[in-house]
Structures are given as C-alpha cells and as structure tokens.
C-alpha cells in the first residue's frame, strides 16, 4: 500500500451509487461514518465523535460494492487518501479528500456474511461480470452524463 494508506471501519451513510465513465469504466461512491467513543476521565461520562468520509471504488469492486452493500452496513475499507480539485460553473475552486478503496468488506464484529466468489474475468471477455451473467449494469445503476466523469470535475 502507498504511504498514505488508511483503514476505516464504519457504517455506510448512503447506498453506493454506481456510475460509468465515458470509457465505460465502472465507479461507485458511498459515504462512511466512523464513530469514536471514549470515557472522559474527569466526568466518567462516555463521549462520542463521528467523522464522515467519501469512499470511491473502481472497476469490478465498484460493481460488487453496488450490488452487495447498502446504507447502514458496517464495513471495513482499506485504501489511500486522494485530494481532488475542480472549478464550479461560477468559477469557484473546490477540493475534497476522498478514500480511494483498495479493499472493501463487511465487518463481522456484530454480523455474519455469506461470500459468493465471482468467476475470474479475462482481458478478452469484455470486462463484464463472470458466470455468463448480463453485461448490463444493475437496475439501480445510473449512467454518468455523456461527458463522463473526470478528476477535474465536481464530484457526484
């Protein structure tokens, strides 16, 4: 992993949104809430803070995440931090830091999961899902605008 690697455990705050770049590359994004809880030594009261992160997944992982996970699921995300900048239509500069996921999996601390392995895909099979399944995106997937999604554009 790169030097800026991060591992987060938290709850998904919005259903993963699957989109496609203008070259057909799948990408999914979702929000992640990470809670931290500690006991105040002076008051003996429990205190809590929540941090929110945007997580971005690419290629097969994007498709798997969008098909498998939903709001409220507790997950483990390993990846790297990446900052993007863009200009709004009004000419304002914006930037944000996102977690680019290398791995996403369910947390099994308070839940169980059933894992279904996808068939391995080769470079000559069109990059769709394995096992003879449809090449079309899942029903809830939305196509990105014709211009596609670039790193210099406003995030979705």
mmCIF file with all atom_site columns, N, CA and C in Angstrom, residues 74-104:
data_model
loop_
_atom_site.group_PDB
_atom_site.id
_atom_site.type_symbol
_atom_site.label_atom_id
_atom_site.label_alt_id
_atom_site.label_comp_id
_atom_site.label_asym_id
_atom_site.label_entity_id
_atom_site.label_seq_id
_atom_site.pdbx_PDB_ins_code
_atom_site.Cartn_x
_atom_site.Cartn_y
_atom_site.Cartn_z
_atom_site.occupancy
_atom_site.B_iso_or_equiv
_atom_site.pdbx_formal_charge
_atom_site.auth_seq_id
_atom_site.auth_comp_id
_atom_site.auth_asym_id
_atom_site.auth_atom_id
_atom_site.pdbx_PDB_model_num
ATOM 1  N N  . UNK A 1 74  ? -22.173 -2.206 8.073   1.00 0.00 ? 74  UNK A N  1
ATOM 2  C CA . UNK A 1 74  ? -20.885 -1.925 8.721   1.00 0.00 ? 74  UNK A CA 1
ATOM 3  C C  . UNK A 1 74  ? -19.808 -2.581 7.882   1.00 0.00 ? 74  UNK A C  1
ATOM 4  N N  . UNK A 1 75  ? -18.819 -1.789 7.449   1.00 0.00 ? 75  UNK A N  1
ATOM 5  C CA . UNK A 1 75  ? -17.787 -2.285 6.543   1.00 0.00 ? 75  UNK A CA 1
ATOM 6  C C  . UNK A 1 75  ? -16.389 -1.892 7.006   1.00 0.00 ? 75  UNK A C  1
ATOM 7  N N  . UNK A 1 76  ? -15.413 -2.609 6.460   1.00 0.00 ? 76  UNK A N  1
ATOM 8  C CA . UNK A 1 76  ? -14.006 -2.296 6.639   1.00 0.00 ? 76  UNK A CA 1
ATOM 9  C C  . UNK A 1 76  ? -13.501 -1.824 5.274   1.00 0.00 ? 76  UNK A C  1
ATOM 10 N N  . UNK A 1 77  ? -12.883 -0.648 5.239   1.00 0.00 ? 77  UNK A N  1
ATOM 11 C CA . UNK A 1 77  ? -12.369 -0.087 3.990   1.00 0.00 ? 77  UNK A CA 1
ATOM 12 C C  . UNK A 1 77  ? -10.871 0.144  4.153   1.00 0.00 ? 77  UNK A C  1
ATOM 13 N N  . UNK A 1 78  ? -10.084 -0.405 3.238   1.00 0.00 ? 78  UNK A N  1
ATOM 14 C CA . UNK A 1 78  ? -8.648  -0.139 3.188   1.00 0.00 ? 78  UNK A CA 1
ATOM 15 C C  . UNK A 1 78  ? -8.363  0.556  1.870   1.00 0.00 ? 78  UNK A C  1
ATOM 16 N N  . UNK A 1 79  ? -7.591  1.627  1.921   1.00 0.00 ? 79  UNK A N  1
ATOM 17 C CA . UNK A 1 79  ? -7.296  2.353  0.693   1.00 0.00 ? 79  UNK A CA 1
ATOM 18 C C  . UNK A 1 79  ? -6.300  3.452  0.932   1.00 0.00 ? 79  UNK A C  1
ATOM 19 N N  . UNK A 1 80  ? -6.397  4.483  0.092   1.00 0.00 ? 80  UNK A N  1
ATOM 20 C CA . UNK A 1 80  ? -5.482  5.620  0.185   1.00 0.00 ? 80  UNK A CA 1
ATOM 21 C C  . UNK A 1 80  ? -6.286  6.910  0.112   1.00 0.00 ? 80  UNK A C  1
ATOM 22 N N  . UNK A 1 81  ? -5.717  7.957  0.667   1.00 0.00 ? 81  UNK A N  1
ATOM 23 C CA . UNK A 1 81  ? -6.350  9.269  0.610   1.00 0.00 ? 81  UNK A CA 1
ATOM 24 C C  . UNK A 1 81  ? -5.903  9.974  -0.656  1.00 0.00 ? 81  UNK A C  1
ATOM 25 N N  . UNK A 1 82  ? -6.851  10.625 -1.316  1.00 0.00 ? 82  UNK A N  1
ATOM 26 C CA . UNK A 1 82  ? -6.539  11.359 -2.534  1.00 0.00 ? 82  UNK A CA 1
ATOM 27 C C  . UNK A 1 82  ? -7.331  12.651 -2.555  1.00 0.00 ? 82  UNK A C  1
ATOM 28 N N  . UNK A 1 83  ? -6.656  13.755 -2.848  1.00 0.00 ? 83  UNK A N  1
ATOM 29 C CA . UNK A 1 83  ? -7.322  15.051 -2.917  1.00 0.00 ? 83  UNK A CA 1
ATOM 30 C C  . UNK A 1 83  ? -7.597  15.391 -4.374  1.00 0.00 ? 83  UNK A C  1
ATOM 31 N N  . UNK A 1 84  ? -8.814  15.865 -4.640  1.00 0.00 ? 84  UNK A N  1
ATOM 32 C CA . UNK A 1 84  ? -9.204  16.313 -5.978  1.00 0.00 ? 84  UNK A CA 1
ATOM 33 C C  . UNK A 1 84  ? -9.603  17.773 -5.908  1.00 0.00 ? 84  UNK A C  1
ATOM 34 N N  . UNK A 1 85  ? -9.361  18.489 -6.983  1.00 0.00 ? 85  UNK A N  1
ATOM 35 C CA . UNK A 1 85  ? -9.770  19.884 -7.079  1.00 0.00 ? 85  UNK A CA 1
ATOM 36 C C  . UNK A 1 85  ? -10.528 20.088 -8.380  1.00 0.00 ? 85  UNK A C  1
ATOM 37 N N  . UNK A 1 86  ? -11.465 21.022 -8.381  1.00 0.00 ? 86  UNK A N  1
ATOM 38 C CA . UNK A 1 86  ? -12.230 21.347 -9.577  1.00 0.00 ? 86  UNK A CA 1
ATOM 39 C C  . UNK A 1 86  ? -12.726 22.781 -9.458  1.00 0.00 ? 86  UNK A C  1
ATOM 40 N N  . UNK A 1 87  ? -13.245 23.268 -10.563 1.00 0.00 ? 87  UNK A N  1
ATOM 41 C CA . UNK A 1 87  ? -13.795 24.620 -10.593 1.00 0.00 ? 87  UNK A CA 1
ATOM 42 C C  . UNK A 1 87  ? -15.288 24.516 -10.835 1.00 0.00 ? 87  UNK A C  1
ATOM 43 N N  . UNK A 1 88  ? -16.079 25.252 -10.049 1.00 0.00 ? 88  UNK A N  1
ATOM 44 C CA . UNK A 1 88  ? -17.531 25.249 -10.210 1.00 0.00 ? 88  UNK A CA 1
ATOM 45 C C  . UNK A 1 88  ? -17.900 26.059 -11.447 1.00 0.00 ? 88  UNK A C  1
ATOM 46 N N  . UNK A 1 89  ? -19.132 25.925 -11.936 1.00 0.00 ? 89  UNK A N  1
ATOM 47 C CA . UNK A 1 89  ? -19.567 26.745 -13.070 1.00 0.00 ? 89  UNK A CA 1
ATOM 48 C C  . UNK A 1 89  ? -19.460 28.251 -12.781 1.00 0.00 ? 89  UNK A C  1
ATOM 49 N N  . UNK A 1 90  ? -19.514 28.634 -11.510 1.00 0.00 ? 90  UNK A N  1
ATOM 50 C CA . UNK A 1 90  ? -19.379 30.043 -11.133 1.00 0.00 ? 90  UNK A CA 1
ATOM 51 C C  . UNK A 1 90  ? -17.920 30.484 -11.042 1.00 0.00 ? 90  UNK A C  1
ATOM 52 N N  . UNK A 1 91  ? -16.980 29.564 -11.262 1.00 0.00 ? 91  UNK A N  1
ATOM 53 C CA . UNK A 1 91  ? -15.564 29.912 -11.224 1.00 0.00 ? 91  UNK A CA 1
ATOM 54 C C  . UNK A 1 91  ? -14.901 29.737 -9.872  1.00 0.00 ? 91  UNK A C  1
ATOM 55 N N  . UNK A 1 92  ? -15.633 29.222 -8.891  1.00 0.00 ? 92  UNK A N  1
ATOM 56 C CA . UNK A 1 92  ? -15.044 28.984 -7.571  1.00 0.00 ? 92  UNK A CA 1
ATOM 57 C C  . UNK A 1 92  ? -14.228 27.693 -7.589  1.00 0.00 ? 92  UNK A C  1
ATOM 58 N N  . UNK A 1 93  ? -13.096 27.691 -6.889  1.00 0.00 ? 93  UNK A N  1
ATOM 59 C CA . UNK A 1 93  ? -12.270 26.496 -6.761  1.00 0.00 ? 93  UNK A CA 1
ATOM 60 C C  . UNK A 1 93  ? -12.747 25.681 -5.566  1.00 0.00 ? 93  UNK A C  1
ATOM 61 N N  . UNK A 1 94  ? -12.851 24.390 -5.751  1.00 0.00 ? 94  UNK A N  1
ATOM 62 C CA . UNK A 1 94  ? -13.246 23.481 -4.688  1.00 0.00 ? 94  UNK A CA 1
ATOM 63 C C  . UNK A 1 94  ? -12.263 22.322 -4.651  1.00 0.00 ? 94  UNK A C  1
ATOM 64 N N  . UNK A 1 95  ? -12.164 21.690 -3.482  1.00 0.00 ? 95  UNK A N  1
ATOM 65 C CA . UNK A 1 95  ? -11.357 20.481 -3.375  1.00 0.00 ? 95  UNK A CA 1
ATOM 66 C C  . UNK A 1 95  ? -11.941 19.610 -2.262  1.00 0.00 ? 95  UNK A C  1
ATOM 67 N N  . UNK A 1 96  ? -11.621 18.338 -2.338  1.00 0.00 ? 96  UNK A N  1
ATOM 68 C CA . UNK A 1 96  ? -12.061 17.402 -1.303  1.00 0.00 ? 96  UNK A CA 1
ATOM 69 C C  . UNK A 1 96  ? -11.082 16.255 -1.234  1.00 0.00 ? 96  UNK A C  1
ATOM 70 N N  . UNK A 1 97  ? -11.041 15.619 -0.078  1.00 0.00 ? 97  UNK A N  1
ATOM 71 C CA . UNK A 1 97  ? -10.214 14.435 0.120   1.00 0.00 ? 97  UNK A CA 1
ATOM 72 C C  . UNK A 1 97  ? -11.154 13.234 0.149   1.00 0.00 ? 97  UNK A C  1
ATOM 73 N N  . UNK A 1 98  ? -10.834 12.228 -0.653  1.00 0.00 ? 98  UNK A N  1
ATOM 74 C CA . UNK A 1 98  ? -11.627 11.009 -0.727  1.00 0.00 ? 98  UNK A CA 1
ATOM 75 C C  . UNK A 1 98  ? -10.758 9.809  -0.356  1.00 0.00 ? 98  UNK A C  1
ATOM 76 N N  . UNK A 1 99  ? -11.406 8.733  0.026   1.00 0.00 ? 99  UNK A N  1
ATOM 77 C CA . UNK A 1 99  ? -10.719 7.465  0.237   1.00 0.00 ? 99  UNK A CA 1
ATOM 78 C C  . UNK A 1 99  ? -10.896 6.659  -1.047  1.00 0.00 ? 99  UNK A C  1
ATOM 79 N N  . UNK A 1 100 ? -9.802  6.358  -1.721  1.00 0.00 ? 100 UNK A N  1
ATOM 80 C CA . UNK A 1 100 ? -9.840  5.501  -2.905  1.00 0.00 ? 100 UNK A CA 1
ATOM 81 C C  . UNK A 1 100 ? -9.618  4.081  -2.401  1.00 0.00 ? 100 UNK A C  1
ATOM 82 N N  . UNK A 1 101 ? -10.657 3.269  -2.481  1.00 0.00 ? 101 UNK A N  1
ATOM 83 C CA . UNK A 1 101 ? -10.635 1.944  -1.860  1.00 0.00 ? 101 UNK A CA 1
ATOM 84 C C  . UNK A 1 101 ? -9.789  0.946  -2.644  1.00 0.00 ? 101 UNK A C  1
ATOM 85 N N  . UNK A 1 102 ? -8.944  0.224  -1.918  1.00 0.00 ? 102 UNK A N  1
ATOM 86 C CA . UNK A 1 102 ? -8.249  -0.939 -2.465  1.00 0.00 ? 102 UNK A CA 1
ATOM 87 C C  . UNK A 1 102 ? -9.009  -2.210 -2.102  1.00 0.00 ? 102 UNK A C  1
ATOM 88 N N  . UNK A 1 103 ? -9.656  -2.185 -0.939  1.00 0.00 ? 103 UNK A N  1
ATOM 89 C CA . UNK A 1 103 ? -10.440 -3.328 -0.446  1.00 0.00 ? 103 UNK A CA 1
ATOM 90 C C  . UNK A 1 103 ? -11.644 -2.813 0.330   1.00 0.00 ? 103 UNK A C  1
ATOM 91 N N  . UNK A 1 104 ? -12.777 -3.499 0.179   1.00 0.00 ? 104 UNK A N  1
ATOM 92 C CA . UNK A 1 104 ? -13.978 -3.210 0.964   1.00 0.00 ? 104 UNK A CA 1
ATOM 93 C C  . UNK A 1 104 ? -14.569 -4.550 1.364   1.00 0.00 ? 104 UNK A C  1
#
